[in-house]
Short mmCIF file of C-alpha atoms in Angstrom, two decimals:
data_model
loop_
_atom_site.label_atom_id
_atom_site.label_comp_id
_atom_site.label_asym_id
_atom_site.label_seq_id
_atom_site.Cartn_x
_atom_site.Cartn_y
_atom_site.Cartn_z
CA UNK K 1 15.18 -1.38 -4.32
CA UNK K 2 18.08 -1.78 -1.64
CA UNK K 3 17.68 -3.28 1.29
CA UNK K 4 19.21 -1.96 4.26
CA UNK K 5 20.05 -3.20 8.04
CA UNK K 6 17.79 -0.17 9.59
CA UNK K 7 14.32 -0.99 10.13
CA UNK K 8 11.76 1.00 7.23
CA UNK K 9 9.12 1.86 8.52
CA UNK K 10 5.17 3.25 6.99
CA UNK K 11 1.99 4.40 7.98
CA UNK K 12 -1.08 4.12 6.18
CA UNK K 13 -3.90 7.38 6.03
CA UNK K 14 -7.31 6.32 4.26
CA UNK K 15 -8.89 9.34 3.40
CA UNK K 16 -13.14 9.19 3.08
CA UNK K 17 -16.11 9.97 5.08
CA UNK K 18 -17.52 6.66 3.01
CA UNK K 19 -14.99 4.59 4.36
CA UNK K 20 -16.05 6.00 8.26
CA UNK K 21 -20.11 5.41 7.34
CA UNK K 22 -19.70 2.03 6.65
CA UNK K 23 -20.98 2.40 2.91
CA UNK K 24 -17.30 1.32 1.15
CA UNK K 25 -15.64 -1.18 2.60
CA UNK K 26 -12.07 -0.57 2.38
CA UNK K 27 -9.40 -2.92 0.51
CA UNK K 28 -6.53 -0.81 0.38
CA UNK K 29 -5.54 -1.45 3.64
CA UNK K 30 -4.88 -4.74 3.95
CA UNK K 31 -3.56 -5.16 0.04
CA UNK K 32 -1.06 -2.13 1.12
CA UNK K 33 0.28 -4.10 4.15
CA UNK K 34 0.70 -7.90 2.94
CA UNK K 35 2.61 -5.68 0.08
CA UNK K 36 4.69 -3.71 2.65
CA UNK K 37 5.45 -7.04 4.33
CA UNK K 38 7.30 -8.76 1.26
CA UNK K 39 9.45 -5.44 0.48
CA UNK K 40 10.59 -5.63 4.04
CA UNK K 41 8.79 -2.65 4.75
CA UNK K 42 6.99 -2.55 8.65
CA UNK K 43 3.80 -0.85 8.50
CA UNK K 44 3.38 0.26 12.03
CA UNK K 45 0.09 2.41 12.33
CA UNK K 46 -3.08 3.13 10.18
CA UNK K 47 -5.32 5.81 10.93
CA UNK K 48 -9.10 6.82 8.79
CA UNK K 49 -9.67 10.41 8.71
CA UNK K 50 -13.08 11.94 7.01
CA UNK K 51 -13.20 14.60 3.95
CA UNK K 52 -12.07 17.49 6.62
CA UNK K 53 -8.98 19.11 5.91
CA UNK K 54 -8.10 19.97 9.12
CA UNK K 55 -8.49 16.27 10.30
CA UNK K 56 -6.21 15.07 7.25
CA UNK K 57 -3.38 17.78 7.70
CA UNK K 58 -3.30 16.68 11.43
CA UNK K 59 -2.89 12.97 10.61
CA UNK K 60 -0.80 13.35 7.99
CA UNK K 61 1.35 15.55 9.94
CA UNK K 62 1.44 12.90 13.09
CA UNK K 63 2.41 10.21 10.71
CA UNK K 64 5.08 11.58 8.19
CA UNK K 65 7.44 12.99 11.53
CA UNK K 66 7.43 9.11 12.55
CA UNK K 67 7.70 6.67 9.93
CA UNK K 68 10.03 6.42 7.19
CA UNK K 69 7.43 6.81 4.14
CA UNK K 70 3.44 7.21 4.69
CA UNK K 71 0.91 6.05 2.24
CA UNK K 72 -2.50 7.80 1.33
CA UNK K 73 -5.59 6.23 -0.22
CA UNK K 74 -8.58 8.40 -1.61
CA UNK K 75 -9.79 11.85 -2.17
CA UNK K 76 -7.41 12.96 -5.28
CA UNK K 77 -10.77 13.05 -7.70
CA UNK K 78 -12.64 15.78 -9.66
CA UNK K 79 -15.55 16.59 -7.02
CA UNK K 80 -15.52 18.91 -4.64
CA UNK K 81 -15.07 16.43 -1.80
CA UNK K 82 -11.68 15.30 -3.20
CA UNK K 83 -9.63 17.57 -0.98
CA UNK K 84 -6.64 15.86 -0.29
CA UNK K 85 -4.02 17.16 -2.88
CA UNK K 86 -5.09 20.77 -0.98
CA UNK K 87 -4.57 19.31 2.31
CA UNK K 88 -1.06 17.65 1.58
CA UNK K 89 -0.01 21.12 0.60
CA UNK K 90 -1.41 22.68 3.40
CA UNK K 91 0.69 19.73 5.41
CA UNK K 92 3.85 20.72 3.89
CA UNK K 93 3.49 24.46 3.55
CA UNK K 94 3.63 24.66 -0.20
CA UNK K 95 1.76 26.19 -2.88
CA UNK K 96 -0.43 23.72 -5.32
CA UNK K 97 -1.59 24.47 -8.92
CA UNK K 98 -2.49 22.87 -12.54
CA UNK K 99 1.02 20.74 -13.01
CA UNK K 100 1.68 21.18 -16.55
CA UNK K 101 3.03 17.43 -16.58
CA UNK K 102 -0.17 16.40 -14.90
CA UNK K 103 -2.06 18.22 -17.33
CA UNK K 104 -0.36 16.36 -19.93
CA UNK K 105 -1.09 13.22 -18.78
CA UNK K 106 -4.93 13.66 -18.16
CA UNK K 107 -4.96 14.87 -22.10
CA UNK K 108 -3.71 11.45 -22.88
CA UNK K 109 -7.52 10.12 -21.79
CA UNK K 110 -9.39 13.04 -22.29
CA UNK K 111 -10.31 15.05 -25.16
CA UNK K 112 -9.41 19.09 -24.68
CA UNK K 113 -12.96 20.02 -24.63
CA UNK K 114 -13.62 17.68 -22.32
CA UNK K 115 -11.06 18.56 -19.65
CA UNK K 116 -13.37 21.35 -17.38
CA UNK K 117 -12.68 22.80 -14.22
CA UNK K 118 -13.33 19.55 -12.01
CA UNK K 119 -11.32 17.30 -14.22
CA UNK K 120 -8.81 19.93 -14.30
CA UNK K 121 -8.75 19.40 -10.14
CA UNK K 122 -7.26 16.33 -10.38
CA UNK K 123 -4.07 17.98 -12.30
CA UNK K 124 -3.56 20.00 -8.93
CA UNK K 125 -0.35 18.91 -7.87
CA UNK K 126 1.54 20.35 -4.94
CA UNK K 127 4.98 22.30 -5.46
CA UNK K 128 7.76 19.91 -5.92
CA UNK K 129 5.98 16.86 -5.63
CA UNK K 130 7.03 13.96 -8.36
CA UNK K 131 4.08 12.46 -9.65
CA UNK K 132 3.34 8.91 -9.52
CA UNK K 133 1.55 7.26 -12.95
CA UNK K 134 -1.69 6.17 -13.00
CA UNK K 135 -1.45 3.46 -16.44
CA UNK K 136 -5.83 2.81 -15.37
CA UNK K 137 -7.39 6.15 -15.64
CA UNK K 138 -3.97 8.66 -15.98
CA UNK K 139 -5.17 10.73 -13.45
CA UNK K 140 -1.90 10.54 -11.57
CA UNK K 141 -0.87 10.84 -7.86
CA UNK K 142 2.02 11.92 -6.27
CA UNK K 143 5.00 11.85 -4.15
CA UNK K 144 5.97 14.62 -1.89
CA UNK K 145 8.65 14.46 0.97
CA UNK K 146 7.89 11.08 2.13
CA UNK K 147 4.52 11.05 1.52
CA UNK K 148 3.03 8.92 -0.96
CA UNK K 149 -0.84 10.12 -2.34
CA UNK K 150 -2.51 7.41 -4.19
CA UNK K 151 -6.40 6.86 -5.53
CA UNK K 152 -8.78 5.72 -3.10
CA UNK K 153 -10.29 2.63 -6.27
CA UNK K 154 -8.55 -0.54 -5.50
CA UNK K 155 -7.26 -1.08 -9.05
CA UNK K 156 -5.45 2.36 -9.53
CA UNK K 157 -4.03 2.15 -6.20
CA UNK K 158 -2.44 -1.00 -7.31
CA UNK K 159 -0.78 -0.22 -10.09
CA UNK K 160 0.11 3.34 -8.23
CA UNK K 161 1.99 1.18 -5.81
CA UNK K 162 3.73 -0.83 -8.13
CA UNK K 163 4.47 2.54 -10.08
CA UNK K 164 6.80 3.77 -7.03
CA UNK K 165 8.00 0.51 -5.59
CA UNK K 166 10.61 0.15 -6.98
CA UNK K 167 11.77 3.64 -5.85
CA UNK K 168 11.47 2.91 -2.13
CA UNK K 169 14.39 2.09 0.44
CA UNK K 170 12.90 -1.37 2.09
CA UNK K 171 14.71 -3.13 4.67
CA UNK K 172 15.46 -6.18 5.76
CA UNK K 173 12.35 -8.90 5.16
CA UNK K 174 11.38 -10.04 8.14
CA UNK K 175 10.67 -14.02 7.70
CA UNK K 176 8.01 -15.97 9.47
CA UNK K 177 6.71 -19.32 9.60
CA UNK K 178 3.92 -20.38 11.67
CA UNK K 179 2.80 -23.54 13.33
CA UNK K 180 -0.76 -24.92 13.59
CA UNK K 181 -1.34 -25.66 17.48
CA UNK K 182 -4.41 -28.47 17.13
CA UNK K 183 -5.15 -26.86 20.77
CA UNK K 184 -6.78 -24.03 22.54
CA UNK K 185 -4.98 -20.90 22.82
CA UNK K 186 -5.83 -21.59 26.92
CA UNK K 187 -3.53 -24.38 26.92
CA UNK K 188 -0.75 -23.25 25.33
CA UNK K 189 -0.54 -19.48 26.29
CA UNK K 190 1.80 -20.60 29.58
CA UNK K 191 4.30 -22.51 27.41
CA UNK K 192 4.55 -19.86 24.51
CA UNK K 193 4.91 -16.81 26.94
CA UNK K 194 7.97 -18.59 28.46
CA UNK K 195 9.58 -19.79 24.96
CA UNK K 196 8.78 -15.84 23.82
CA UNK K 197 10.81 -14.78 26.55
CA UNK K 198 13.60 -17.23 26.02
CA UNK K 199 13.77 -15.64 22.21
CA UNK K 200 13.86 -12.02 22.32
CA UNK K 201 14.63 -11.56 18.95
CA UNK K 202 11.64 -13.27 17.35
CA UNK K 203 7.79 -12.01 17.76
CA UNK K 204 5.24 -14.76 18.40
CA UNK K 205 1.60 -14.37 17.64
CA UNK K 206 -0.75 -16.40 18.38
CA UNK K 207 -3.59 -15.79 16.36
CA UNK K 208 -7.35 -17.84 17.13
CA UNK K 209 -9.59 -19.30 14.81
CA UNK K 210 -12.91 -21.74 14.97
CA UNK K 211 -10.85 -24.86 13.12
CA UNK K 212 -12.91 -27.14 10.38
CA UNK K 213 -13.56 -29.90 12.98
CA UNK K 214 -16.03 -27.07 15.12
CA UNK K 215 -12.85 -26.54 18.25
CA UNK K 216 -11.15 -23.65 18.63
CA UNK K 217 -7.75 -23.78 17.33
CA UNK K 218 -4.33 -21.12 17.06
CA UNK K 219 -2.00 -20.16 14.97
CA UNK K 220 1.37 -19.36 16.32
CA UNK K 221 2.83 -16.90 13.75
CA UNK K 222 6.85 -16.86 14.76
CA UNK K 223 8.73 -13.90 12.96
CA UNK K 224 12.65 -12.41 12.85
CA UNK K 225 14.71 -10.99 10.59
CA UNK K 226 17.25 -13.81 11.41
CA UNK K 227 16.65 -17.08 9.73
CA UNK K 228 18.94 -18.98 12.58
CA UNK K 229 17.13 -17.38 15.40
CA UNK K 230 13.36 -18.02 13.56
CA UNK K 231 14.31 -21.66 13.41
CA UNK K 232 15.02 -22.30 17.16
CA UNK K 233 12.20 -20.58 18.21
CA UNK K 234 10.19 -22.45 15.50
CA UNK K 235 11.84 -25.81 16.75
CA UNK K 236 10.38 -24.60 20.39
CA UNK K 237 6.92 -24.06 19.48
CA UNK K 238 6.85 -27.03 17.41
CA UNK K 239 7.94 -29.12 20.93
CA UNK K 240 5.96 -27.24 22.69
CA UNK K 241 2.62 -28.03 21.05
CA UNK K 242 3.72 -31.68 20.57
CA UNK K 243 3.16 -31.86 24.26
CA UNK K 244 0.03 -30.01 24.36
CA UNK K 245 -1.72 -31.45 20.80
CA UNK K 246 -5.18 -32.95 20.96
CA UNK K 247 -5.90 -36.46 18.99
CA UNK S 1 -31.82 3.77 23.34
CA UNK S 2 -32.14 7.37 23.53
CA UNK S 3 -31.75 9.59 20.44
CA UNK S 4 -30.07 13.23 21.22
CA UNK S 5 -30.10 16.13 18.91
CA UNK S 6 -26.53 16.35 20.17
CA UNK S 7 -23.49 14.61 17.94
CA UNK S 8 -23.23 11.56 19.27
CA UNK S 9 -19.38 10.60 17.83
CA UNK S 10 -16.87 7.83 18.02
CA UNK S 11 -13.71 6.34 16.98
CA UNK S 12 -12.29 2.45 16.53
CA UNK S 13 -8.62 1.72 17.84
CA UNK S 14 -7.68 -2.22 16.65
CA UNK S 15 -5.24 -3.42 18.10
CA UNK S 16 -3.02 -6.20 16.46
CA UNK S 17 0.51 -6.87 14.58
CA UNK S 18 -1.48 -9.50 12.22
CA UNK S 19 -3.73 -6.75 10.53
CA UNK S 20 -0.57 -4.65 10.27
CA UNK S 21 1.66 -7.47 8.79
CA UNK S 22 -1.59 -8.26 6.33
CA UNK S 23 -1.36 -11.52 7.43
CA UNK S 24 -5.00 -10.82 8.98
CA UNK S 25 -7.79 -8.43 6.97
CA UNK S 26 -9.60 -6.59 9.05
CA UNK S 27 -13.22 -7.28 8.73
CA UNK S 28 -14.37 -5.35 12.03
CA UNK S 29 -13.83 -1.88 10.59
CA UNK S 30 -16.45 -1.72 8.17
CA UNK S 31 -18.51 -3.78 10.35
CA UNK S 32 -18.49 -1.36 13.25
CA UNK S 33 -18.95 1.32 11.09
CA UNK S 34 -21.66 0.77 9.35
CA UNK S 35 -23.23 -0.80 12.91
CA UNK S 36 -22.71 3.04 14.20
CA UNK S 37 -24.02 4.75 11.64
CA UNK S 38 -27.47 2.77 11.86
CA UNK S 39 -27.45 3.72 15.57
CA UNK S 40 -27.17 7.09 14.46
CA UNK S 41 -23.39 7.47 16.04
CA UNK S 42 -20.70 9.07 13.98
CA UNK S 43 -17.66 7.51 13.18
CA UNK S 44 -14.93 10.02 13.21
CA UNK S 45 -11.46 8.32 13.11
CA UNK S 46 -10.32 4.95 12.72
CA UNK S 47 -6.88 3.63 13.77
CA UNK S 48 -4.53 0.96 13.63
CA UNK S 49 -1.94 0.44 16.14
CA UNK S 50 0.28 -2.76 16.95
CA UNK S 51 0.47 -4.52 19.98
CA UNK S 52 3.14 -2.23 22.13
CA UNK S 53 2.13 -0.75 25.13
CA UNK S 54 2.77 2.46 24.71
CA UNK S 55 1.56 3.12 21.13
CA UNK S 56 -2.22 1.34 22.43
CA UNK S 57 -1.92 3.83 25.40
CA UNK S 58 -1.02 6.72 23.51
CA UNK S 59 -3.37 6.07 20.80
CA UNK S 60 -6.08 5.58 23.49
CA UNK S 61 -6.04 8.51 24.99
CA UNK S 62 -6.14 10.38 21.89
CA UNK S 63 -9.70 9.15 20.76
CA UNK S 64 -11.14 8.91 23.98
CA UNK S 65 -10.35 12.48 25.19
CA UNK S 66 -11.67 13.39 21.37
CA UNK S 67 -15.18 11.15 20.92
CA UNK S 68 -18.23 10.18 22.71
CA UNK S 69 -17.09 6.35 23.03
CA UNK S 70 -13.83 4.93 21.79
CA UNK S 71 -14.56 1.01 20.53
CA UNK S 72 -11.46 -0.96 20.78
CA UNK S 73 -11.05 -4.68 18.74
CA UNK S 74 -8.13 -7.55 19.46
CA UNK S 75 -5.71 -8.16 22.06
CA UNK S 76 -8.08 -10.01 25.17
CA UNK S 77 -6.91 -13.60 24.85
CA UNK S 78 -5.17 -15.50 26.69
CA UNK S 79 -1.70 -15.40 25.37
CA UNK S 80 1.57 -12.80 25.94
CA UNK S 81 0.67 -11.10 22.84
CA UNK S 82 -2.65 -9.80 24.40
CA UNK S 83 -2.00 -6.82 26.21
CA UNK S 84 -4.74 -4.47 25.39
CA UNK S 85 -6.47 -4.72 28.97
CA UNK S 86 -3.39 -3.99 30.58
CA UNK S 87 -2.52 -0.95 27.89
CA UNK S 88 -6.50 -0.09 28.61
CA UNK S 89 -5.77 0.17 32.42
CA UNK S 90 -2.38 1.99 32.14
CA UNK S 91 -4.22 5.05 29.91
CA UNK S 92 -6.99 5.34 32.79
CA UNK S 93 -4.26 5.34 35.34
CA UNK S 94 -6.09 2.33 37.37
CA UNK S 95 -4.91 -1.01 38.65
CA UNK S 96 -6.42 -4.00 37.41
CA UNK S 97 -6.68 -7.83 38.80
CA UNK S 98 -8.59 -11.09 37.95
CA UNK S 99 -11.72 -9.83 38.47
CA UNK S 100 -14.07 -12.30 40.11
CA UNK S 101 -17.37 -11.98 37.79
CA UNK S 102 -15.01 -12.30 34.76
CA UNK S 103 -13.54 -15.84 36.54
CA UNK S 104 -16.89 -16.46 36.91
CA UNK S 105 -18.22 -16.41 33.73
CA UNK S 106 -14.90 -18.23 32.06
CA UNK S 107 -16.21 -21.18 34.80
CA UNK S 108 -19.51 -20.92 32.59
CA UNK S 109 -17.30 -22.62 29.64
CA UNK S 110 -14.01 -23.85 31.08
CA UNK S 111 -13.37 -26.57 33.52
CA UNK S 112 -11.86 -25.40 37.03
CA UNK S 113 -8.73 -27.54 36.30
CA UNK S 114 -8.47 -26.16 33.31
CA UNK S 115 -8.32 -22.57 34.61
CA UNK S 116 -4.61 -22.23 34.21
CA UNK S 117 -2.77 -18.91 34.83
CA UNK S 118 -2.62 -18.65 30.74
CA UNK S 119 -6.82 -18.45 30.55
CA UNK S 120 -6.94 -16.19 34.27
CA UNK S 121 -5.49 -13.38 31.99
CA UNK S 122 -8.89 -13.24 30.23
CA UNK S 123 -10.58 -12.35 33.49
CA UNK S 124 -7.88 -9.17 33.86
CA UNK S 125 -10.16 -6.62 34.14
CA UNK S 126 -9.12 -2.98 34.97
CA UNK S 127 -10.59 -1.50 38.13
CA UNK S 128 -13.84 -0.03 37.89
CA UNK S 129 -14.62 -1.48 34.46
CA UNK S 130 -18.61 -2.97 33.74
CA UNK S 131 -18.13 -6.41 32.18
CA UNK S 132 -19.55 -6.97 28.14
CA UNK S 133 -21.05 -10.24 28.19
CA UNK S 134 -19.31 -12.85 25.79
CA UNK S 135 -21.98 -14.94 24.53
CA UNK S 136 -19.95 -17.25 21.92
CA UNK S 137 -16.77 -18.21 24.39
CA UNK S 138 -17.82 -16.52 27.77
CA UNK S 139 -14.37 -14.44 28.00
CA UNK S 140 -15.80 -11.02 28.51
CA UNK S 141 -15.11 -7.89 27.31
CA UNK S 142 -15.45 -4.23 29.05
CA UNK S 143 -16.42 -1.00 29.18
CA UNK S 144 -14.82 1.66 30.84
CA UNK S 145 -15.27 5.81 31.04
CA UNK S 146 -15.98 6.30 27.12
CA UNK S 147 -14.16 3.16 26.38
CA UNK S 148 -15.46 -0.02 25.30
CA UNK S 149 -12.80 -3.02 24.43
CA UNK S 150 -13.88 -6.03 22.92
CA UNK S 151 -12.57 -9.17 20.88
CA UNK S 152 -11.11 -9.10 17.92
CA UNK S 153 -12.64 -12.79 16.24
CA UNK S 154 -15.50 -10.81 14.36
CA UNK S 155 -18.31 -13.52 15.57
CA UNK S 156 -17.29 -12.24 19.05
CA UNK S 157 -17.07 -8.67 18.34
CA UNK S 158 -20.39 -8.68 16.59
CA UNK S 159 -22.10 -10.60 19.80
CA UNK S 160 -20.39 -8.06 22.03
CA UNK S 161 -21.49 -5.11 19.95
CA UNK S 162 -25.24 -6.29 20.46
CA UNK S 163 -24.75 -6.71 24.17
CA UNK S 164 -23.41 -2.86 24.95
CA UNK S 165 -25.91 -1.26 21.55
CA UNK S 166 -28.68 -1.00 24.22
CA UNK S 167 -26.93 0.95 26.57
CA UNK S 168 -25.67 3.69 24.47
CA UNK S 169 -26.14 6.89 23.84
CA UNK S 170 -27.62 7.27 20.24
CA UNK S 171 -27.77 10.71 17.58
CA UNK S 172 -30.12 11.64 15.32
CA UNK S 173 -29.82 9.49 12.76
CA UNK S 174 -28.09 10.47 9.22
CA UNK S 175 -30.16 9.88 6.63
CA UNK S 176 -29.06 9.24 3.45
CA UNK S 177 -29.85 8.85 -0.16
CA UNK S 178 -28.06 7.64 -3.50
CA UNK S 179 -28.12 8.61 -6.69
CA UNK S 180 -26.61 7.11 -9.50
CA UNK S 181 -25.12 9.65 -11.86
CA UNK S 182 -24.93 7.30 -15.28
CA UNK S 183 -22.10 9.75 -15.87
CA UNK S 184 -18.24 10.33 -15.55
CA UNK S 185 -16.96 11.78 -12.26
CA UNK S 186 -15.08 14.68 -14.32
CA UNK S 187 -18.27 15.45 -16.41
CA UNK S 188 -20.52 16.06 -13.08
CA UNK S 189 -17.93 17.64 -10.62
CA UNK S 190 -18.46 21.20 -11.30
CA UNK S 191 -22.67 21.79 -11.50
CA UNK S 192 -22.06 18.69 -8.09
CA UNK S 193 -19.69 21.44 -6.27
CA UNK S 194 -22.64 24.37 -7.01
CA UNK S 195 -25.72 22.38 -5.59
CA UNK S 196 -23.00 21.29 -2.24
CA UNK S 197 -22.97 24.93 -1.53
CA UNK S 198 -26.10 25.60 -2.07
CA UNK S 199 -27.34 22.84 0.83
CA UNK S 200 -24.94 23.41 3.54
CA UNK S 201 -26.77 21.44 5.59
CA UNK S 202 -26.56 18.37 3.70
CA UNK S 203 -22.99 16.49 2.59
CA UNK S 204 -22.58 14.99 -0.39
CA UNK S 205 -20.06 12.50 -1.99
CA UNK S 206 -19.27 11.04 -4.88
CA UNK S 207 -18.41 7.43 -5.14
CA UNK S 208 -16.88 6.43 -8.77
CA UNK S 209 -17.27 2.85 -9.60
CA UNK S 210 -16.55 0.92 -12.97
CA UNK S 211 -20.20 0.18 -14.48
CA UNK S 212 -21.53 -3.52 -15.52
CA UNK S 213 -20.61 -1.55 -18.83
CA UNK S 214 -17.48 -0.77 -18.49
CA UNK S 215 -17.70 2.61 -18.67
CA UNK S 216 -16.37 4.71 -15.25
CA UNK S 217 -19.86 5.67 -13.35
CA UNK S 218 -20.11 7.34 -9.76
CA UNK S 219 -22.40 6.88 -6.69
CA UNK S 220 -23.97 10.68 -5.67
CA UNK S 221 -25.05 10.02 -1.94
CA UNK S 222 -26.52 12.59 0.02
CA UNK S 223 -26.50 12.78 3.71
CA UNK S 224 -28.58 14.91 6.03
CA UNK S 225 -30.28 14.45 9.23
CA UNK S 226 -32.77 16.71 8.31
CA UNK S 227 -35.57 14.71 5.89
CA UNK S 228 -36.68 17.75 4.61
CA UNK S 229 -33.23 19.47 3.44
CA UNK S 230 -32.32 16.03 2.22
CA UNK S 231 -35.15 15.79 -0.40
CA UNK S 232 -34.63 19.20 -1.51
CA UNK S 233 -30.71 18.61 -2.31
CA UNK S 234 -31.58 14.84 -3.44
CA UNK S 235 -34.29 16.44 -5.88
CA UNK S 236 -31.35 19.13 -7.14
CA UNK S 237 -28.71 16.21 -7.56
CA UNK S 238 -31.37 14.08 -9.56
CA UNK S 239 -32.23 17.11 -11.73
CA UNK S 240 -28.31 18.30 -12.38
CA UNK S 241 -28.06 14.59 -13.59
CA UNK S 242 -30.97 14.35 -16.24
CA UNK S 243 -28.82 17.05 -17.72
CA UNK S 244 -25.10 15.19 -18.04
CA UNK S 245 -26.45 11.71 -18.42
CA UNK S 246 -25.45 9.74 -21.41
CA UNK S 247 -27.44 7.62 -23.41
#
């Protein structure tokens, strides 16, 4: 892992009509970006396609020309609605077929009479795509261009992602610290716009919640890649809500 | 509520640099989903954008010229960091202004001294827009063309999702039926992939899950707005797995 000045950059495509109906409720999506976040990595867009290959080839296609890697969750298993291996070839233009290696590796969990057609779907591995290890389950995914296909279950996605971290160019972490207000985000939003402007080169969220004591309360979430220039905008919020604070 | 024999379809753009950083985990998403899919509307496309101008407006356009409504979370408070009425606006091509209902209703909860510039950006609404009633914190939300843009707190969301339900249009509903294989993915995908082409008409997934036994298991579920179809593929499915179950 080297970290470099230039900003690195992801997308995120969840693949799965169950995701769309409501019936799964995904996890990978927020696990992927809080672990994106510490590498230094910005994840700047998301997008949830259904089991259509058309709709997957499009998104994955919209995403890979923009960010520096893109991430893919579900659709790489043996039934016949796990189409995305097919549709990340179709993406790039390549041929796909049984990878040997692949083949190998789903022998190491299955017995030979065991590994059918369908199971044999899930050795289908684009042309010149590395593959990623899968220690759960073996079933592997892989990495193509800069395109990253990973299992749709939480706990192989995990251990997928800390399979090819340590492969990936991150950038610079971008710190943040964040200050309770103890006020409404009414009061405050007048003073914060002006110290955002004074600080271009932070980001400040502010970010509502219903606090313990039943009154709405913020979060102001400061963030730069420059520790010096985080902690005078951090020392102006802090002011700032001194002056606005509730008992 | 009218029910059409027409697709009734939709997509959800959220809005916000804390579900992208992971400091924030989405809980709409699967909320709204599932919400649509008892309404009998389809969610096609989900995506994730953060909170710059041009990527809401751009990412905006894309669902709404695509789906029959477009339901948009985050980015209406009163701070700098919520744009998305002004992004929401700038896609239609239409002014907008402190609209004089909105300031009405924030009078409902906030004192008129109180009404500082900071909580007058809450009643931005873009011209033509219908107000969506805010029943937890009176800031409202809105609906415009195919586009409906609410709150991104969930409690708020969920309240504004049961004001504008009423009002739309509605599908046939999908109905839907699960059967639980007792059975490994890779041992069911092939005589699965026969009875899928057999039923056009009907879609069916396969959801694997780790069993209370610790043994991998999978979800069939079968989806079909037609009852009739449905049984006959659900009756196929439930036959195929007598077959492959284990003991």
């Amino acid at each position: 892992m080297v970290g470099t000045a230039e900003p690195v950059t992801a997308g995120i495509l969840v693949i799965g009509d169950e995701i769309l109906s409501g019936r799964t409720k995904d996890k990978n999506i927020g696990y992927i970006a809080e672990y994106l976040t510490g590498l230094g990595i910005e994840l700047r867009e998301v997008r949830v396609v259904s089991d259509v290959e058309e709709e997957i080839v499009a998104a994955l296609n919209a995403l890979r020309a923009r960010f520096t890697y893109v991430f893919t969750t579900g659709g790489i298993g043996p039934t016949h609605d796990d189409i995305t291996a097919d549709a990340v070839a179709k993406a790039f233009g390549v041929g796909i077929d049984v990878d040997p290696r692949a083949r190998a590796m789903l022998l190491e969990y299955i017995k030979p009479e065991d590994l059918n057609e369908a199971r044999l779907r899930m050795a289908r591995i684009p042309a010149g795509a590395e593959l990623v290890a899968n220690p759960v389950s073996k079933a592997p995914g892989f990495w193509i261009g800069n395109v990253i296909v990973m299992a749709g279950v939480p706990t192989i996605m995990q251990a997928m992602l800390d399979e090819v971290a340590p492969k990936l160019r991150t950038g610079v972490k971008v710190l943040s610290e964040t200050v309770r207000a103890d006020a409404r985000e009414g009061d405050i939003g007048g003073p914060l716009r002006l110290i955002a402007q004074a600080h271009p080169d932070v980001t400040i969220g502010s970010y509502p919640f219903m606090g313990e004591d039943g009154r709405p309360n913020s979060n102001l979430v400061v963030r730069s890649r420059d520790a010096g220039k985080l902690a005078e905008a951090v020392a102006a919020v802090r002011a700032m809500v001194e002056t606005v604070r509730r008992p």
